[in-house]
Short mmCIF file of C-alpha atoms in Angstrom, two decimals:
data_model
loop_
_atom_site.label_atom_id
_atom_site.label_comp_id
_atom_site.label_asym_id
_atom_site.label_seq_id
_atom_site.Cartn_x
_atom_site.Cartn_y
_atom_site.Cartn_z
CA UNK A 300 25.54 207.07 33.46
CA UNK A 301 29.22 206.23 33.32
CA UNK A 302 31.21 205.78 30.11
CA UNK A 303 33.16 202.75 29.02
CA UNK A 304 32.17 199.55 27.35
CA UNK A 305 28.77 198.01 28.08
CA UNK A 306 29.97 194.50 27.40
CA UNK A 307 32.82 192.43 28.77
CA UNK A 308 34.62 191.55 25.53
CA UNK A 309 36.74 193.51 23.11
CA UNK A 310 33.97 194.89 20.88
CA UNK A 311 34.74 198.51 21.80
CA UNK A 312 38.42 198.18 20.85
CA UNK A 313 37.62 196.34 17.61
CA UNK A 314 34.97 198.88 16.60
CA UNK A 315 37.43 201.71 17.20
CA UNK A 316 40.18 199.98 15.19
CA UNK A 317 37.81 199.53 12.28
CA UNK A 318 36.58 203.15 12.32
CA UNK A 319 40.16 204.40 12.41
CA UNK A 320 41.00 202.18 9.44
CA UNK A 321 37.95 203.34 7.50
CA UNK A 322 38.23 207.10 8.00
CA UNK A 323 41.53 208.02 9.63
CA UNK A 324 44.15 206.18 7.61
CA UNK A 325 44.96 203.45 10.15
CA UNK A 326 45.81 199.91 9.03
CA UNK A 327 42.92 197.56 8.26
CA UNK A 328 42.53 195.08 11.15
CA UNK A 329 43.46 191.48 10.28
CA UNK A 330 40.85 189.20 8.79
CA UNK A 331 38.87 191.83 6.85
CA UNK A 332 38.55 191.72 3.06
CA UNK A 333 40.93 194.55 2.11
CA UNK A 334 39.21 195.27 -1.22
CA UNK A 335 35.77 195.46 0.40
CA UNK A 336 37.12 197.76 3.13
CA UNK A 337 38.73 199.97 0.47
CA UNK A 338 35.39 200.16 -1.40
CA UNK A 339 33.75 201.22 1.88
CA UNK A 340 36.39 203.92 2.43
CA UNK A 341 35.60 205.33 -1.00
CA UNK A 342 31.85 205.17 -0.40
CA UNK A 343 32.21 206.92 2.99
CA UNK A 344 34.27 209.70 1.39
CA UNK A 345 31.66 210.15 -1.29
CA UNK A 346 28.81 210.42 1.22
CA UNK A 347 30.90 212.85 3.23
CA UNK A 348 31.53 214.95 0.11
CA UNK A 349 27.77 215.05 -0.53
CA UNK A 350 27.14 216.14 3.08
CA UNK A 351 29.76 218.89 2.86
CA UNK A 352 28.30 220.05 -0.46
CA UNK A 353 24.96 220.58 1.32
CA UNK A 354 26.63 222.75 3.97
CA UNK A 355 28.96 224.52 1.51
CA UNK A 356 27.09 224.58 -1.82
CA UNK A 357 29.15 227.40 -3.40
CA UNK A 358 32.43 225.80 -2.36
CA UNK A 359 31.37 222.49 -3.92
CA UNK A 360 30.18 224.20 -7.11
CA UNK A 361 33.48 226.05 -7.40
CA UNK A 362 35.23 222.73 -8.04
CA UNK A 363 33.51 222.61 -11.43
CA UNK A 364 30.70 220.36 -12.70
CA UNK A 365 30.95 216.85 -11.25
CA UNK A 366 34.42 217.39 -9.80
CA UNK A 367 33.65 218.06 -6.11
CA UNK A 368 33.44 214.43 -4.87
CA UNK A 369 36.86 213.60 -6.27
CA UNK A 370 38.54 216.82 -5.12
CA UNK A 371 37.07 216.65 -1.64
CA UNK A 372 37.81 212.93 -1.29
CA UNK A 373 41.45 213.44 -2.28
CA UNK A 374 41.81 216.01 0.50
CA UNK A 375 39.72 214.19 3.11
CA UNK A 376 41.18 210.67 2.75
CA UNK A 377 42.81 209.74 6.05
CA UNK A 378 41.33 212.74 7.92
CA UNK A 379 38.68 211.76 10.46
CA UNK A 380 35.31 213.46 9.76
CA UNK A 381 34.57 216.51 11.93
CA UNK A 382 31.03 217.15 10.66
CA UNK A 383 30.21 218.86 7.38
CA UNK A 384 30.52 222.44 8.70
CA UNK A 385 34.08 221.90 9.93
CA UNK A 386 35.08 219.58 7.08
CA UNK A 387 34.10 222.20 4.51
CA UNK A 388 35.76 224.97 6.50
CA UNK A 389 39.01 223.01 6.84
CA UNK A 390 38.93 222.23 3.14
CA UNK A 391 38.37 225.90 2.28
CA UNK A 392 41.26 226.99 4.51
CA UNK A 393 43.55 224.39 2.94
CA UNK A 394 42.34 225.32 -0.56
CA UNK A 395 41.33 229.01 -0.43
CA UNK A 396 38.55 229.48 -3.01
CA UNK A 397 39.25 231.88 -5.86
CA UNK A 398 35.69 231.56 -7.13
CA UNK A 399 33.83 234.72 -5.96
CA UNK A 400 30.68 232.89 -4.80
CA UNK A 401 32.70 230.37 -2.79
CA UNK A 402 34.87 233.11 -1.29
CA UNK A 403 31.72 235.02 -0.29
CA UNK A 404 30.27 231.87 1.30
CA UNK A 405 33.44 231.52 3.39
CA UNK A 406 33.41 235.25 4.29
CA UNK A 407 29.80 234.99 5.52
CA UNK A 408 30.66 231.95 7.67
CA UNK A 409 33.61 233.85 9.12
CA UNK A 410 31.35 236.81 9.83
CA UNK A 411 28.94 234.77 11.96
CA UNK A 412 31.15 232.05 13.45
CA UNK A 413 34.50 231.92 15.20
CA UNK A 414 36.38 228.76 14.22
CA UNK A 415 39.82 227.95 15.61
CA UNK A 416 40.38 224.97 13.33
CA UNK A 417 40.37 222.43 16.17
CA UNK A 418 37.11 222.78 18.12
CA UNK A 419 33.47 223.31 17.15
CA UNK A 420 32.74 226.75 15.61
CA UNK A 421 31.07 229.19 18.03
CA UNK A 422 28.68 232.00 17.14
CA UNK A 423 30.40 235.40 17.24
CA UNK A 424 28.77 237.93 19.53
CA UNK A 425 28.02 241.60 19.05
CA UNK A 426 27.75 243.67 15.88
CA UNK A 427 30.50 243.77 13.28
CA UNK A 428 31.14 245.11 9.79
CA UNK A 429 33.48 243.79 7.14
CA UNK A 430 34.26 244.65 3.57
CA UNK A 431 34.40 241.72 1.16
CA UNK A 432 34.81 242.21 -2.61
CA UNK A 433 32.88 245.49 -2.90
CA UNK A 434 30.21 244.24 -0.52
CA UNK A 435 29.57 245.36 3.03
CA UNK A 436 28.85 242.41 5.35
CA UNK A 437 27.18 243.31 8.64
CA UNK A 438 26.60 241.09 11.62
CA UNK A 439 23.58 242.27 13.56
CA UNK A 440 21.86 240.20 16.26
CA UNK A 441 23.50 237.02 15.05
CA UNK A 442 22.44 237.46 11.42
CA UNK A 443 24.24 238.61 8.30
CA UNK A 444 23.09 241.68 6.38
CA UNK A 445 24.78 242.41 3.09
CA UNK A 446 24.99 245.60 1.02
CA UNK A 447 26.54 245.76 -2.39
CA UNK A 448 28.57 248.94 -2.74
CA UNK A 449 27.73 250.78 -6.00
CA UNK B 663 2.23 196.49 16.94
CA UNK B 664 1.45 198.03 13.56
CA UNK B 665 1.22 201.79 14.07
CA UNK B 666 1.47 202.46 10.32
CA UNK B 667 -1.29 200.05 9.26
CA UNK B 668 -3.33 201.63 6.47
CA UNK B 669 -0.70 204.26 5.69
CA UNK B 670 0.29 202.59 2.40
CA UNK B 671 3.04 204.21 0.34
CA UNK B 672 5.13 207.03 1.82
CA UNK B 673 8.29 208.96 1.05
CA UNK B 674 11.28 210.18 3.04
CA UNK B 675 10.71 213.91 3.50
CA UNK B 676 13.77 216.03 2.70
CA UNK B 677 13.90 219.85 2.47
CA UNK B 678 14.76 219.55 -1.24
CA UNK B 679 11.64 217.40 -1.81
CA UNK B 680 9.34 219.61 0.23
CA UNK B 681 7.47 221.04 -2.78
CA UNK B 682 7.14 217.64 -4.45
CA UNK B 683 5.85 215.97 -1.28
CA UNK B 684 3.33 218.74 -0.62
CA UNK B 685 1.65 217.94 -3.95
CA UNK B 686 1.12 214.20 -3.43
CA UNK B 687 -2.67 213.96 -3.05
CA UNK B 688 -2.83 210.46 -1.53
CA UNK B 689 0.10 210.74 0.88
CA UNK B 690 -0.53 209.29 4.36
CA UNK B 691 2.96 209.09 5.86
CA UNK B 692 6.51 210.40 5.60
CA UNK B 693 9.78 209.91 7.41
CA UNK B 694 12.02 212.74 8.52
CA UNK B 695 15.67 212.44 9.51
CA UNK B 696 15.41 212.78 13.28
CA UNK B 697 18.70 214.65 13.63
CA UNK B 698 17.45 217.30 11.18
CA UNK B 699 14.60 218.34 13.46
CA UNK B 700 15.25 221.30 15.75
CA UNK B 701 16.25 220.47 19.32
CA UNK B 702 13.08 221.81 20.78
CA UNK B 703 9.92 223.35 19.49
CA UNK B 704 8.30 223.45 16.13
CA UNK B 705 8.96 221.19 13.15
CA UNK B 706 9.63 222.96 9.82
CA UNK B 707 6.57 224.70 8.42
CA UNK B 708 6.23 222.28 5.48
CA UNK B 709 6.16 219.31 7.87
CA UNK B 710 3.66 221.08 10.11
CA UNK B 711 1.36 221.48 7.10
CA UNK B 712 1.61 217.76 6.37
CA UNK B 713 0.82 216.97 10.02
CA UNK B 714 -2.20 219.25 9.87
CA UNK B 715 -3.36 217.33 6.79
CA UNK B 716 -3.27 214.06 8.75
CA UNK B 717 0.01 212.74 7.37
CA UNK B 718 1.92 210.64 9.91
CA UNK B 719 5.56 211.68 10.43
CA UNK B 720 8.12 209.09 11.54
CA UNK B 721 11.45 210.40 12.90
CA UNK B 722 14.23 208.23 11.47
CA UNK B 723 17.49 208.42 13.42
CA UNK B 724 20.83 207.93 11.72
CA UNK B 725 23.36 208.89 14.40
CA UNK B 726 22.31 207.11 17.58
CA UNK B 727 24.87 204.30 17.11
CA UNK B 728 22.71 201.69 18.83
CA UNK B 729 25.27 199.02 17.89
CA UNK B 730 28.19 200.79 19.53
CA UNK B 731 29.91 198.99 22.40
CA UNK B 732 29.78 202.35 24.17
CA UNK B 733 26.51 203.36 25.86
CA UNK B 734 24.22 205.37 23.60
CA UNK B 735 24.52 209.15 24.18
CA UNK B 736 21.63 210.20 26.47
CA UNK B 737 21.44 213.61 24.76
CA UNK B 738 20.89 211.96 21.39
CA UNK B 739 18.21 209.71 22.89
CA UNK B 740 16.51 212.72 24.46
CA UNK B 741 16.56 214.50 21.11
CA UNK B 742 14.94 211.53 19.39
CA UNK B 743 12.25 211.37 22.09
CA UNK B 744 11.69 215.12 21.75
CA UNK B 745 11.49 214.84 17.95
CA UNK B 746 8.84 212.13 18.32
CA UNK B 747 6.78 214.36 20.62
CA UNK B 748 7.19 217.39 18.33
CA UNK B 749 5.61 215.57 15.36
CA UNK B 750 3.26 213.38 17.40
CA UNK B 751 4.97 210.36 15.86
CA UNK B 752 3.32 206.93 15.87
CA UNK B 753 6.79 205.35 16.13
CA UNK B 754 10.48 206.12 15.56
CA UNK B 755 13.17 204.11 13.79
CA UNK B 756 16.93 203.63 13.94
CA UNK B 757 19.56 201.24 12.60
CA UNK B 758 21.29 198.09 13.76
CA UNK B 759 24.70 199.64 13.21
CA UNK B 760 27.35 201.80 14.79
CA UNK B 761 28.49 205.20 13.55
CA UNK B 762 31.30 206.15 15.94
CA UNK B 763 33.82 204.60 18.28
CA UNK B 764 36.41 206.07 20.62
CA UNK B 765 35.25 209.60 19.72
CA UNK B 766 35.82 209.11 15.97
CA UNK B 767 32.82 209.56 13.68
CA UNK B 768 32.52 207.26 10.69
CA UNK B 769 30.07 209.60 8.97
CA UNK B 770 27.74 206.75 8.02
CA UNK B 771 26.31 203.44 9.24
CA UNK B 772 28.83 200.67 9.84
CA UNK B 773 28.05 196.95 10.19
CA UNK B 774 28.40 195.02 13.42
CA UNK B 775 30.07 191.67 13.89
CA UNK B 776 27.33 189.06 14.12
CA UNK B 777 28.49 187.99 17.57
CA UNK B 778 26.74 187.41 20.89
CA UNK B 779 28.69 190.35 22.30
CA UNK B 780 27.32 192.63 19.57
CA UNK B 781 23.77 191.37 20.20
CA UNK B 782 24.25 192.22 23.89
CA UNK B 783 25.54 195.69 23.00
CA UNK B 784 22.56 196.45 20.74
CA UNK B 785 20.07 195.10 23.27
CA UNK B 786 21.60 197.17 26.10
CA UNK B 787 21.44 200.34 24.00
CA UNK B 788 17.91 199.69 22.77
CA UNK B 789 16.82 199.23 26.40
CA UNK B 790 18.46 202.56 27.28
CA UNK B 791 16.77 204.29 24.34
CA UNK B 792 13.29 202.86 24.69
CA UNK B 793 13.24 203.81 28.38
CA UNK B 794 13.12 207.45 27.23
CA UNK B 795 10.83 207.01 24.20
CA UNK B 796 7.05 207.36 24.45
CA UNK B 797 6.47 205.46 21.19
CA UNK B 798 7.57 202.11 19.70
CA UNK B 799 10.98 201.74 18.07
CA UNK B 800 11.59 199.96 14.77
CA UNK B 801 15.09 198.67 13.99
CA UNK B 802 16.54 198.63 10.49
CA UNK B 803 19.24 196.21 9.32
CA UNK B 804 21.78 198.00 7.11
CA UNK B 805 23.57 197.36 3.83
CA UNK B 806 27.33 196.90 4.05
CA UNK B 807 30.08 196.25 1.53
CA UNK B 808 32.10 194.11 3.94
CA UNK B 809 31.55 191.69 6.81
CA UNK B 810 33.46 191.10 10.02
CA UNK B 811 35.80 188.12 9.82
CA UNK B 812 34.50 186.02 12.69
CA UNK B 813 30.69 185.98 12.70
CA UNK B 814 29.12 183.54 15.15
CA UNK B 815 25.53 183.93 13.94
CA UNK B 816 23.79 184.03 10.59
CA UNK B 817 22.22 187.34 9.66
CA UNK B 818 18.74 185.94 10.30
CA UNK B 819 19.77 184.60 13.74
CA UNK B 820 21.48 187.87 14.62
CA UNK B 821 18.51 190.05 13.67
CA UNK B 822 15.87 187.74 15.12
CA UNK B 823 17.62 187.56 18.47
CA UNK B 824 17.91 191.34 18.68
CA UNK B 825 14.24 191.84 17.78
CA UNK B 826 13.03 189.20 20.22
CA UNK B 827 15.14 190.41 23.11
CA UNK B 828 14.24 194.08 22.62
CA UNK B 829 10.63 193.59 21.49
CA UNK B 830 11.39 196.15 18.78
CA UNK B 831 9.60 196.20 15.44
CA UNK B 832 11.42 195.49 12.16
CA UNK B 833 12.05 198.20 9.61
CA UNK B 834 13.07 196.04 6.68
CA UNK B 835 14.98 197.80 3.90
CA UNK B 836 14.35 195.60 0.89
CA UNK B 837 17.11 197.36 -1.08
CA UNK B 838 19.56 196.49 1.72
CA UNK B 839 18.45 192.85 1.54
CA UNK B 840 19.08 192.94 -2.21
CA UNK B 841 22.44 194.72 -1.86
CA UNK B 842 23.85 192.39 0.80
CA UNK B 843 22.72 189.23 -0.97
CA UNK B 844 24.11 190.39 -4.30
CA UNK B 845 27.45 191.44 -2.85
CA UNK B 846 27.80 188.19 -0.89
CA UNK B 847 26.63 185.96 -3.73
CA UNK B 848 23.61 184.80 -1.72
CA UNK B 849 19.94 184.38 -2.56
CA UNK B 850 17.94 187.24 -0.98
CA UNK B 851 14.92 184.91 -0.60
CA UNK B 852 16.89 182.87 1.95
CA UNK B 853 16.95 185.84 4.32
CA UNK B 854 13.29 186.71 3.68
CA UNK B 855 12.35 183.11 4.53
CA UNK B 856 14.18 183.28 7.87
CA UNK B 857 13.29 186.76 9.17
CA UNK B 858 10.36 187.37 11.54
CA UNK B 859 8.38 189.24 8.86
CA UNK B 860 5.35 189.49 11.15
CA UNK B 861 7.38 192.05 13.11
CA UNK B 862 7.60 194.46 10.15
CA UNK B 863 6.46 198.00 10.99
CA UNK B 864 7.26 199.22 7.47
CA UNK B 865 9.65 198.73 4.60
CA UNK B 866 12.25 200.97 2.99
CA UNK B 867 12.91 201.01 -0.75
CA UNK B 868 15.80 202.95 -2.28
CA UNK B 869 17.95 203.09 -5.38
CA UNK B 870 21.56 202.23 -5.94
CA UNK B 871 24.13 201.43 -8.56
CA UNK B 872 26.83 198.98 -9.41
CA UNK B 873 30.33 200.40 -9.07
CA UNK B 874 33.41 198.27 -9.72
CA UNK B 875 31.44 195.05 -9.37
CA UNK B 876 29.75 195.91 -6.08
CA UNK B 877 26.17 197.11 -5.61
CA UNK B 878 26.14 200.39 -3.67
CA UNK B 879 22.97 201.37 -1.80
CA UNK B 880 23.36 205.04 -2.71
CA UNK B 881 19.84 206.47 -2.29
CA UNK B 882 20.86 208.80 -5.15
CA UNK B 883 20.10 206.52 -8.10
CA UNK B 884 16.89 204.98 -9.52
CA UNK B 885 15.33 201.95 -7.80
CA UNK B 886 16.44 198.91 -9.83
CA UNK B 887 13.83 196.51 -11.20
CA UNK B 888 15.40 193.71 -9.15
CA UNK B 889 14.62 195.59 -5.94
CA UNK B 890 10.99 196.09 -7.00
CA UNK B 891 10.75 192.39 -7.84
CA UNK B 892 12.10 191.52 -4.40
CA UNK B 893 9.49 193.84 -2.87
CA UNK B 894 6.87 191.83 -4.74
CA UNK B 895 8.35 188.59 -3.37
CA UNK B 896 8.23 190.04 0.12
CA UNK B 897 4.56 190.98 -0.30
CA UNK B 898 3.81 187.45 -1.53
CA UNK B 899 5.21 186.13 1.79
CA UNK B 900 3.90 188.90 4.03
CA UNK B 901 2.72 192.31 2.92
CA UNK B 902 4.30 195.03 5.11
CA UNK B 903 1.91 197.47 6.83
CA UNK B 904 3.48 200.35 4.88
CA UNK B 905 6.31 201.02 2.44
CA UNK B 906 8.50 204.10 2.02
CA UNK B 907 10.70 205.44 -0.79
CA UNK B 908 14.03 206.96 0.28
CA UNK B 909 15.81 209.42 -1.99
CA UNK B 910 18.69 211.43 -0.55
CA UNK B 911 20.22 213.38 -3.41
CA UNK B 912 20.70 213.83 -7.18
CA UNK B 913 16.94 214.41 -7.21
CA UNK B 914 15.32 213.43 -10.50
CA UNK B 915 12.46 215.27 -12.23
CA UNK B 916 9.13 215.00 -10.38
CA UNK B 917 7.70 212.65 -13.02
CA UNK B 918 10.48 210.10 -12.36
CA UNK B 919 9.90 210.21 -8.60
CA UNK B 920 6.14 209.84 -9.12
CA UNK B 921 6.81 206.81 -11.33
CA UNK B 922 8.89 205.23 -8.55
CA UNK B 923 6.13 205.85 -5.99
CA UNK B 924 3.61 204.32 -8.41
CA UNK B 925 5.91 201.32 -8.84
CA UNK B 926 5.84 200.85 -5.05
CA UNK B 927 2.04 200.91 -5.19
CA UNK B 928 2.02 198.37 -8.01
CA UNK B 929 4.39 196.02 -6.14
CA UNK B 930 2.48 196.21 -2.84
CA UNK B 931 -1.10 196.66 -4.02
CA UNK B 932 -1.43 199.81 -1.90
CA UNK B 933 -3.30 202.79 -3.39
CA UNK B 934 -1.50 205.14 -5.77
CA UNK B 935 -0.59 208.33 -3.86
CA UNK B 936 0.39 210.47 -6.83
CA UNK B 937 -3.21 211.02 -7.98
CA UNK B 938 -6.36 211.97 -6.15
CA UNK B 939 -8.41 208.99 -4.93
CA UNK B 940 -11.73 207.92 -6.39
CA UNK B 941 -13.50 209.21 -9.52
#
């Protein structure tokens, strides 16, 4: 199957313009109700924040009770979604968590996955050991084993 | 044409609801987000137990982008077909919407212009998808906070033409009907009177909330009384073969969810699933 539009008109271009306006900070195409589009942008950010909170529960909790949707949305507005794993990772790199549980969540992700910040994270291969906050994190056969020291 | 006939009231299965769902004595069907099922092989253990108990499982896709002008991704179609086989599904469902364009993901369902070109795009993608599926496909109209500026067709014309040309079943989300009508200042009965209700495979019911004057179909709030009333109106016109409660987050105590399931039973006349039958 080849790519490209399935239909002869300009639907593909118009759909792309609208997505870019909704999630990537581009101008709203002419003719749309600006207030309704803005409400949709906010709703999309909120759903995205909920999705990221499912992938990164400790990171979301570290924002404080009820504060994650607003904090994540403020950071994510105008940035195209990259999926909740990468969105949360990018957020955590831009806002390094000081909360111990959130920092541990990030350390465990880093133990198992290699993420260059621009392409999909890839599983790291081979065994490895790291020290994180008085805890030994081991990667063994693609899984994390953790040992609290003392 | 009605693979869920007799299945009554169901609920959208989510990992967080797994324990709650396992303890519903009268449950005959659930939905599972198709993209959450593993690419090949076994469904999650909790779902496998439901299947073994005779509960029908319907994979519900959310990322196929059937309304995209671009051809539907064959890998996503293959995954949906595989998911249907893995749970021995009686049918699968997806949305009349698009979720990405030009490689940019929206993260959620976006509305289509109600144009002939958009009808053609949906029909072409449904044909591509159903060629790989072993089971019927039901299509769900979405809720949206905005409309495209230059619609050529009414919503009823748009949906009816898609359903007729694809021979797909209708998954009617009664909360979406309520949301769209309320936000557009229309009467929801007008749409119910013009849709091909005989094509309904099942119905979705979900909660929402009003935020800054607009009704948001959140799936994370209680089901409003107005939505239950509309479900009753729908049943007065044509009772759907089955009805399903969707809850996607901010999960309430079990008693509140059971009350919502019982309210679905009351509105449709289908048996209560939260208590054992008979006695």
